[in-house]
Short mmCIF file of C-alpha atoms in Angstrom, two decimals:
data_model
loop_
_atom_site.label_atom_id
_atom_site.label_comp_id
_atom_site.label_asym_id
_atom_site.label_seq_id
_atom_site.Cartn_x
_atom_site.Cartn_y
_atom_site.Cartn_z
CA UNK A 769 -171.77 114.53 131.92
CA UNK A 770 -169.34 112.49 134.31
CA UNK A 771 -166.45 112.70 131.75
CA UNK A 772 -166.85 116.36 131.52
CA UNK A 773 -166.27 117.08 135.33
CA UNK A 774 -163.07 114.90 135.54
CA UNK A 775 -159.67 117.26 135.49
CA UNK A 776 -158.03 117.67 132.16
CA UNK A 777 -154.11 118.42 131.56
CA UNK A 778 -152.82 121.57 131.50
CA UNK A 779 -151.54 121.63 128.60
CA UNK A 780 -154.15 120.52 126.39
CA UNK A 781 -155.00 123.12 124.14
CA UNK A 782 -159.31 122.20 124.75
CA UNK A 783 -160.46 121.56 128.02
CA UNK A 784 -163.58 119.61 128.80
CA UNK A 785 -167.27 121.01 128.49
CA UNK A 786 -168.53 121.59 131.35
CA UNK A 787 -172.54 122.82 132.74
CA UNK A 788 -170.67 125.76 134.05
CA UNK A 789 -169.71 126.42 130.07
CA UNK A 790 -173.18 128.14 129.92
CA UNK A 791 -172.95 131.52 129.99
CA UNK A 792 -172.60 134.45 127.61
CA UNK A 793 -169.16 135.42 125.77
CA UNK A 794 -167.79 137.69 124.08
CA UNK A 795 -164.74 139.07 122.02
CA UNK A 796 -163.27 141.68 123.94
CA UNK A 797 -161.99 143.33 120.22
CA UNK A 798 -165.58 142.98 118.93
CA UNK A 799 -167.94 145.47 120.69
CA UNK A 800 -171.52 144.24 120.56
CA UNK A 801 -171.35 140.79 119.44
CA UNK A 802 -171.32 137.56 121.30
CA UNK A 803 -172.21 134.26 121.33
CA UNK A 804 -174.61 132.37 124.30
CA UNK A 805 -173.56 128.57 125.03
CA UNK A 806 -176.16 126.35 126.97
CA UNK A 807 -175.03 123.30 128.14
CA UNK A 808 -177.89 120.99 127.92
CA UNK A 809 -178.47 117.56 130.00
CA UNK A 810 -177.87 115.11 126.75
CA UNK A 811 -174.73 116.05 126.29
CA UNK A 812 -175.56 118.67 123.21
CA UNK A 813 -174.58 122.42 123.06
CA UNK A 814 -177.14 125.05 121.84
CA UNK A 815 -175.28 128.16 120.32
CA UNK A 816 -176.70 131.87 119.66
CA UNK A 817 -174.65 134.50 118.12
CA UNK A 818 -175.88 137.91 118.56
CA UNK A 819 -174.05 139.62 115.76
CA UNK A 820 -174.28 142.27 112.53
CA UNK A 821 -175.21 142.26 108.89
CA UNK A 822 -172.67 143.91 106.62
CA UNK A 823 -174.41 146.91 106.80
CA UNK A 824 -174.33 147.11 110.65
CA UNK A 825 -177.93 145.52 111.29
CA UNK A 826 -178.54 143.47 114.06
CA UNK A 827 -178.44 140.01 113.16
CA UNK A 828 -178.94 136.55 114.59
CA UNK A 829 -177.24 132.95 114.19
CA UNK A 830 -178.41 129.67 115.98
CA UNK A 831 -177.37 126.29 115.81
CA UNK A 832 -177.29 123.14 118.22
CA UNK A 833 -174.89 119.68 118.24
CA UNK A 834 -173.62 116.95 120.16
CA UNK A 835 -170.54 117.58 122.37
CA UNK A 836 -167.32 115.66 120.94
CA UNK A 837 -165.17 114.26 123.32
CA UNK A 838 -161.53 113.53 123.07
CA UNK A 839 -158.80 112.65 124.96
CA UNK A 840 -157.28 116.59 124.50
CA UNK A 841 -160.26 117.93 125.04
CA UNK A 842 -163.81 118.37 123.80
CA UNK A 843 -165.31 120.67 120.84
CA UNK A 844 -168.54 120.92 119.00
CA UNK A 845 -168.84 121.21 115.85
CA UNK A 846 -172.08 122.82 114.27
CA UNK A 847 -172.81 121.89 110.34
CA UNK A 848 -175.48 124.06 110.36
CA UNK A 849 -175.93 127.59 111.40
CA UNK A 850 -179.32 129.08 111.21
CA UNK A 851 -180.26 132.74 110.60
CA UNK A 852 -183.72 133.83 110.85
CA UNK A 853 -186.03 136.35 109.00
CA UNK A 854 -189.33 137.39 107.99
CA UNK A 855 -191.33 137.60 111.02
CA UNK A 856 -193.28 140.81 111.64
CA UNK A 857 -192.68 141.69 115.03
CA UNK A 858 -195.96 143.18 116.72
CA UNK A 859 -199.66 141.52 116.90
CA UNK A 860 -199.47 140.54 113.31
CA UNK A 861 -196.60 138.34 113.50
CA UNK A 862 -197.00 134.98 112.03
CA UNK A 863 -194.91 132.29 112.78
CA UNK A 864 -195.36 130.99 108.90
CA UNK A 865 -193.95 134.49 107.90
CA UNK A 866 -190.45 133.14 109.76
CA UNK A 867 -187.57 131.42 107.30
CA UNK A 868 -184.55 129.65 108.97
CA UNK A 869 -181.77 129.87 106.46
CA UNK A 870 -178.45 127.88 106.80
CA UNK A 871 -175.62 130.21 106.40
CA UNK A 872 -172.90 128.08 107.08
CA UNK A 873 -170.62 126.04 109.98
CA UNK A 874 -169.02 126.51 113.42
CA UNK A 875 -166.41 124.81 115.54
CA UNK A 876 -166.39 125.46 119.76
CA UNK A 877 -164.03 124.12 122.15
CA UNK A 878 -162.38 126.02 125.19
CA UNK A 879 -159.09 126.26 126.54
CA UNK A 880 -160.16 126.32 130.29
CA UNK A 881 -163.20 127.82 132.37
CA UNK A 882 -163.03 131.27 131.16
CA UNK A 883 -161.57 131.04 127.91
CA UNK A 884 -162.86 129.70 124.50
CA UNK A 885 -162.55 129.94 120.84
CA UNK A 886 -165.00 129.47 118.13
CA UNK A 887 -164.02 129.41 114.08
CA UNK A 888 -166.63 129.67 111.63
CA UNK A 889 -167.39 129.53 107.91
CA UNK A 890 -170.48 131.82 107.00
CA UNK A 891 -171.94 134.04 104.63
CA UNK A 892 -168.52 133.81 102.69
CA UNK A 893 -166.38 134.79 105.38
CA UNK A 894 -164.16 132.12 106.98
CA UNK A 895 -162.74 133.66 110.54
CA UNK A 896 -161.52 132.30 114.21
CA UNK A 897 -162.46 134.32 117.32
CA UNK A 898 -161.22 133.83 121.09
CA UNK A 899 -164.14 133.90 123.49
CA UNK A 900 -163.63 135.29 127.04
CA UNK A 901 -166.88 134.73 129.48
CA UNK A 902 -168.72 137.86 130.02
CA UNK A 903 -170.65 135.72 132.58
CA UNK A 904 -171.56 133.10 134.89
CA UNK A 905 -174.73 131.30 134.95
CA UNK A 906 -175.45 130.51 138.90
CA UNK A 907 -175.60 126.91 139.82
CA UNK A 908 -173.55 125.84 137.02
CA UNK A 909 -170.22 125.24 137.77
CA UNK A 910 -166.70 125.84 136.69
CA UNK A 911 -164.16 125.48 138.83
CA UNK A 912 -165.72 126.71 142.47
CA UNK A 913 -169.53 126.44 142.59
CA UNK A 914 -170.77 129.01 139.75
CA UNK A 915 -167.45 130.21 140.13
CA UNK A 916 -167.68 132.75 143.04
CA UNK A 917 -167.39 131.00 146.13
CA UNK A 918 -169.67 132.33 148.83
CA UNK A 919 -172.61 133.66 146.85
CA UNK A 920 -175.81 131.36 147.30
CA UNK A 921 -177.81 129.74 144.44
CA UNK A 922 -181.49 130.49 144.69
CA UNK A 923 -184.17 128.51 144.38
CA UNK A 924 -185.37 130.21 140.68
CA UNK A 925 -181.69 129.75 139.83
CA UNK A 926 -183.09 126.66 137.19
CA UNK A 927 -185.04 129.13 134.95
CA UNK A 928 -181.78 129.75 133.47
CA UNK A 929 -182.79 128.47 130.18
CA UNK A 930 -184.52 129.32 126.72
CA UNK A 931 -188.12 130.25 126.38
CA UNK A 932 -190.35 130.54 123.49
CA UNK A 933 -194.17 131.20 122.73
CA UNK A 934 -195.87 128.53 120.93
CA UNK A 935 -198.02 130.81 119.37
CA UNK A 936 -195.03 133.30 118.29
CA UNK A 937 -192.91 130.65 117.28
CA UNK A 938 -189.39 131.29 115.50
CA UNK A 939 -188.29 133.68 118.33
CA UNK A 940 -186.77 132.82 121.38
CA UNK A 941 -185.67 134.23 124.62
CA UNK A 942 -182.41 133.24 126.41
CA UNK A 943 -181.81 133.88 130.55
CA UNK A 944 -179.25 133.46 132.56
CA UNK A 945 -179.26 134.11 136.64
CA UNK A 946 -175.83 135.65 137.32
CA UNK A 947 -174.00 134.53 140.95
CA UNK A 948 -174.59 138.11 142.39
CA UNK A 949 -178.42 137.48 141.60
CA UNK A 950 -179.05 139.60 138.69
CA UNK A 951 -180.20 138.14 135.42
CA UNK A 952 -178.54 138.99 131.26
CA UNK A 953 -181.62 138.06 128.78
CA UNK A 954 -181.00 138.42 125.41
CA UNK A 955 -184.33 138.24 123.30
CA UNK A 956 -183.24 137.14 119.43
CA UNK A 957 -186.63 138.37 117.36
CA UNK A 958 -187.52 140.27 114.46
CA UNK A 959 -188.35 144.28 113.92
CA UNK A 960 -191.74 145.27 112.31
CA UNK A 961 -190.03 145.11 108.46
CA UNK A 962 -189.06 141.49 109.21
CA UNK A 963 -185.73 141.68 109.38
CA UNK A 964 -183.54 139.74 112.53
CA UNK A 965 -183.31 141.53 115.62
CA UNK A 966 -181.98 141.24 118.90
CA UNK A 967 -182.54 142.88 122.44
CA UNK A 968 -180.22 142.22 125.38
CA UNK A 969 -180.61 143.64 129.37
CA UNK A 970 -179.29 142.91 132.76
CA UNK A 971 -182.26 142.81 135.19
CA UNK A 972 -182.95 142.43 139.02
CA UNK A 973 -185.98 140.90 141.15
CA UNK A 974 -188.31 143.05 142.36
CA UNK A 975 -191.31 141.66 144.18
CA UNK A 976 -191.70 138.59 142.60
CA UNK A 977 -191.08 139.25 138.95
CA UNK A 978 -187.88 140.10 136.87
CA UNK A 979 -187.77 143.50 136.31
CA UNK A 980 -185.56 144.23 132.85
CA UNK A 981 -185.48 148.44 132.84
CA UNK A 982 -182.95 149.10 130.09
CA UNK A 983 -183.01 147.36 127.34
CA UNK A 984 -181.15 148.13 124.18
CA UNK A 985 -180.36 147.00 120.46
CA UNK A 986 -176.87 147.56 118.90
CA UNK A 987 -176.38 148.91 115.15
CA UNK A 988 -172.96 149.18 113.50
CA UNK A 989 -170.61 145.48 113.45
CA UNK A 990 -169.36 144.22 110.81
CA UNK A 991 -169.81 140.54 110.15
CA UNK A 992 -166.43 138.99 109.83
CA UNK A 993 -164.72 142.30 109.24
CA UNK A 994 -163.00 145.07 111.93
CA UNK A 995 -165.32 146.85 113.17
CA UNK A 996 -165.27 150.97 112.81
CA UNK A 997 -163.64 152.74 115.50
CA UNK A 998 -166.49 154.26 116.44
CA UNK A 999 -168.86 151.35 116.26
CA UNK A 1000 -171.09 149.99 117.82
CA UNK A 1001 -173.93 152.02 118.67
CA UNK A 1002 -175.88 151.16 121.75
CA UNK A 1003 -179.67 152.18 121.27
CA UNK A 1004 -182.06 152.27 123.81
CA UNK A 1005 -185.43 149.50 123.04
CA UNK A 1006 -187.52 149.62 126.53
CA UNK A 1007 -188.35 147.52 129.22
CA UNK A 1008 -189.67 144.17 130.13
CA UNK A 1009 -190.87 141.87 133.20
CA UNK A 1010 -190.60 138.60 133.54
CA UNK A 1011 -192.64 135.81 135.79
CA UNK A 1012 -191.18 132.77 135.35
CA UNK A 1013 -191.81 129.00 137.35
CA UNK A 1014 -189.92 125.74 136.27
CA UNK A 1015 -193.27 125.01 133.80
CA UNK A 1016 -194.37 128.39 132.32
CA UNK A 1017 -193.81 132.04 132.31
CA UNK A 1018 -195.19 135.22 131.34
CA UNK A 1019 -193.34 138.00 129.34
CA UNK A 1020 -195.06 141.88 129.45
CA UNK A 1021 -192.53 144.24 127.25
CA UNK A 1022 -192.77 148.14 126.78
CA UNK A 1023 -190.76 149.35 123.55
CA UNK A 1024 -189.61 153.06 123.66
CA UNK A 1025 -187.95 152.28 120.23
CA UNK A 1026 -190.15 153.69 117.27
CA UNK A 1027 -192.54 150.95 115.78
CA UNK A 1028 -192.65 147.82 118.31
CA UNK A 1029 -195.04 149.44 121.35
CA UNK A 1030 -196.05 147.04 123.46
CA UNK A 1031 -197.42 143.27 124.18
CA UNK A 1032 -197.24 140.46 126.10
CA UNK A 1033 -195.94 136.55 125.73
CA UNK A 1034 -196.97 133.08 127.06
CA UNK A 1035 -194.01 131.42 127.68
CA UNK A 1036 -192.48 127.76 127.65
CA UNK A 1037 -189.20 126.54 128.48
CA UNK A 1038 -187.37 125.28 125.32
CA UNK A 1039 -184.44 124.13 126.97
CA UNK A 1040 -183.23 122.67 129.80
CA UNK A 1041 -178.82 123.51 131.06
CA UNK A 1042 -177.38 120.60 132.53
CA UNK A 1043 -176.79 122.29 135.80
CA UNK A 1044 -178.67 123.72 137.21
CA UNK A 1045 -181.86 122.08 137.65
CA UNK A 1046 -185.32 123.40 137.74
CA UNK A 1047 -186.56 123.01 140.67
CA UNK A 1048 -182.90 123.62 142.57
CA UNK A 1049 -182.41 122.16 145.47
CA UNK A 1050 -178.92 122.32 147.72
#
């Protein structure tokens, strides 16, 4: 990622992709949806968009591509955007139950650290967002070391990364360490009807283990459309702790929300960010 850390002009409308481009964003006009970048060591981009059906559902897109470079700036462009269904969530689920469908196409690039725009062509609806961060993964770098000079990157800081459970395949959990040493996870899954789903929470460490307390669901986006005035709805789902090393991790969850109750996962890093690195080390 050498060319990616070199200066680029200010005028360029794209900037180059940087590590510290991993984080979650968000439009500020569009309430409850967002889109997760991680910034991975081969020079690739994984993308998540937590998002709505038309009927204000929760759903989920995913897609991952090379980074393009140019001499204005660097984009990626994703030909394929996945959206999952038809896991059962609960101690039934099946990972042959789960069908990735490609919906459609994306284009990324961003205009400077905190500042981004992505334009997409899915489900029918052809539409270009800006992207402002909403946060800051520690140890990854934009500008200033994770951006807020002064705050130390801890030694778990490299668990910032996707996880998955081999045996629950087709669902996957994204976590980023934020510089003032809390954590944003956002879990993209199924509910019990097997329909997409997805569960987002700011947590803290407590005694060893990541301690998620609120967790919540959103109803009521539009895809590609204005959203209601009055919409979204933030509904509370439960809690969750984490115990994570560089290798493996555990996942115990504890639904309030009517139908998931609780269970536990076995999890596996599925990705790896370019910065930072699992073990850190200053």
């Amino acid at each position: 990622l050498a060319l990616s850390l070199l200066p680029f002009c200010a005028f360029a409308d794209t900037a180059r992709i940087e590590p510290g481009h991993s984080a979650a964003w968000i439009d500020p006009a569009r309430g409850g949806e967002g889109w997760v970048v991680e910034v991975m060591p081969d020079d690739t981009a994984a993308l998540y968009w937590f998002t709505s059906d038309d009927a204000g559902n929760p759903r989920w897109l995913i897609s991952h591509a090379p980074i393009i470079h140019g001499e204005d700036g660097d984009k990626v462009v994703y030909s394929v955007l996945l959206a999952g269904h038809g896991g059962r969530f609960g101690p039934n689920y099946s990972t042959d139950d789960v069908i990735l469908e490609n919906v459609g196409t994306a284009e990324l690039s961003f205009s400077d650290c905190d500042n981004g725009r992505i334009s997409f062509d899915a489900y029918g609806k052809a539409r270009s967002y800006p992207m402002i961060r909403l946060s800051r993964t520690m140890g990854a770098g934009c500008g200033p070391l994770h951006g807020v000079p002064g705050q130390p990157v801890q030694p778990y800081a490299g668990t910032s990364r996707s996880w998955f459970d081999p045996d629950k395949a087709g669902q996957v959990f994204t976590l980023q360490w934020q510089a003032d040493g809390s954590a944003f996870l956002f879990w993209f899954t199924y509910d019990p009807a097997g329909n997409p789903f997805w569960i987002s929470g700011t947590g803290r460490q407590e005694e060893g283990r990541l301690v998620f307390g609120e967790l919540i669901s959103v109803r009521g986006g539009r895809f590609g459309e204005d959203y209601p005035p009055d919409q979204p709805e933030m509904l509370p789902w439960g809690r969750m702790e984490l115990e994570l090393t560089c290798d493996s991790g555990t996942a115990l969850y504890e639904a309030t929300a009517a139908g998931f109750g609780s269970g536990s996962f076995n999890l596996l890093p599925m990705t790896d960010l370019a910065k930072p690195a699992c073990p850190w080390v200053k």
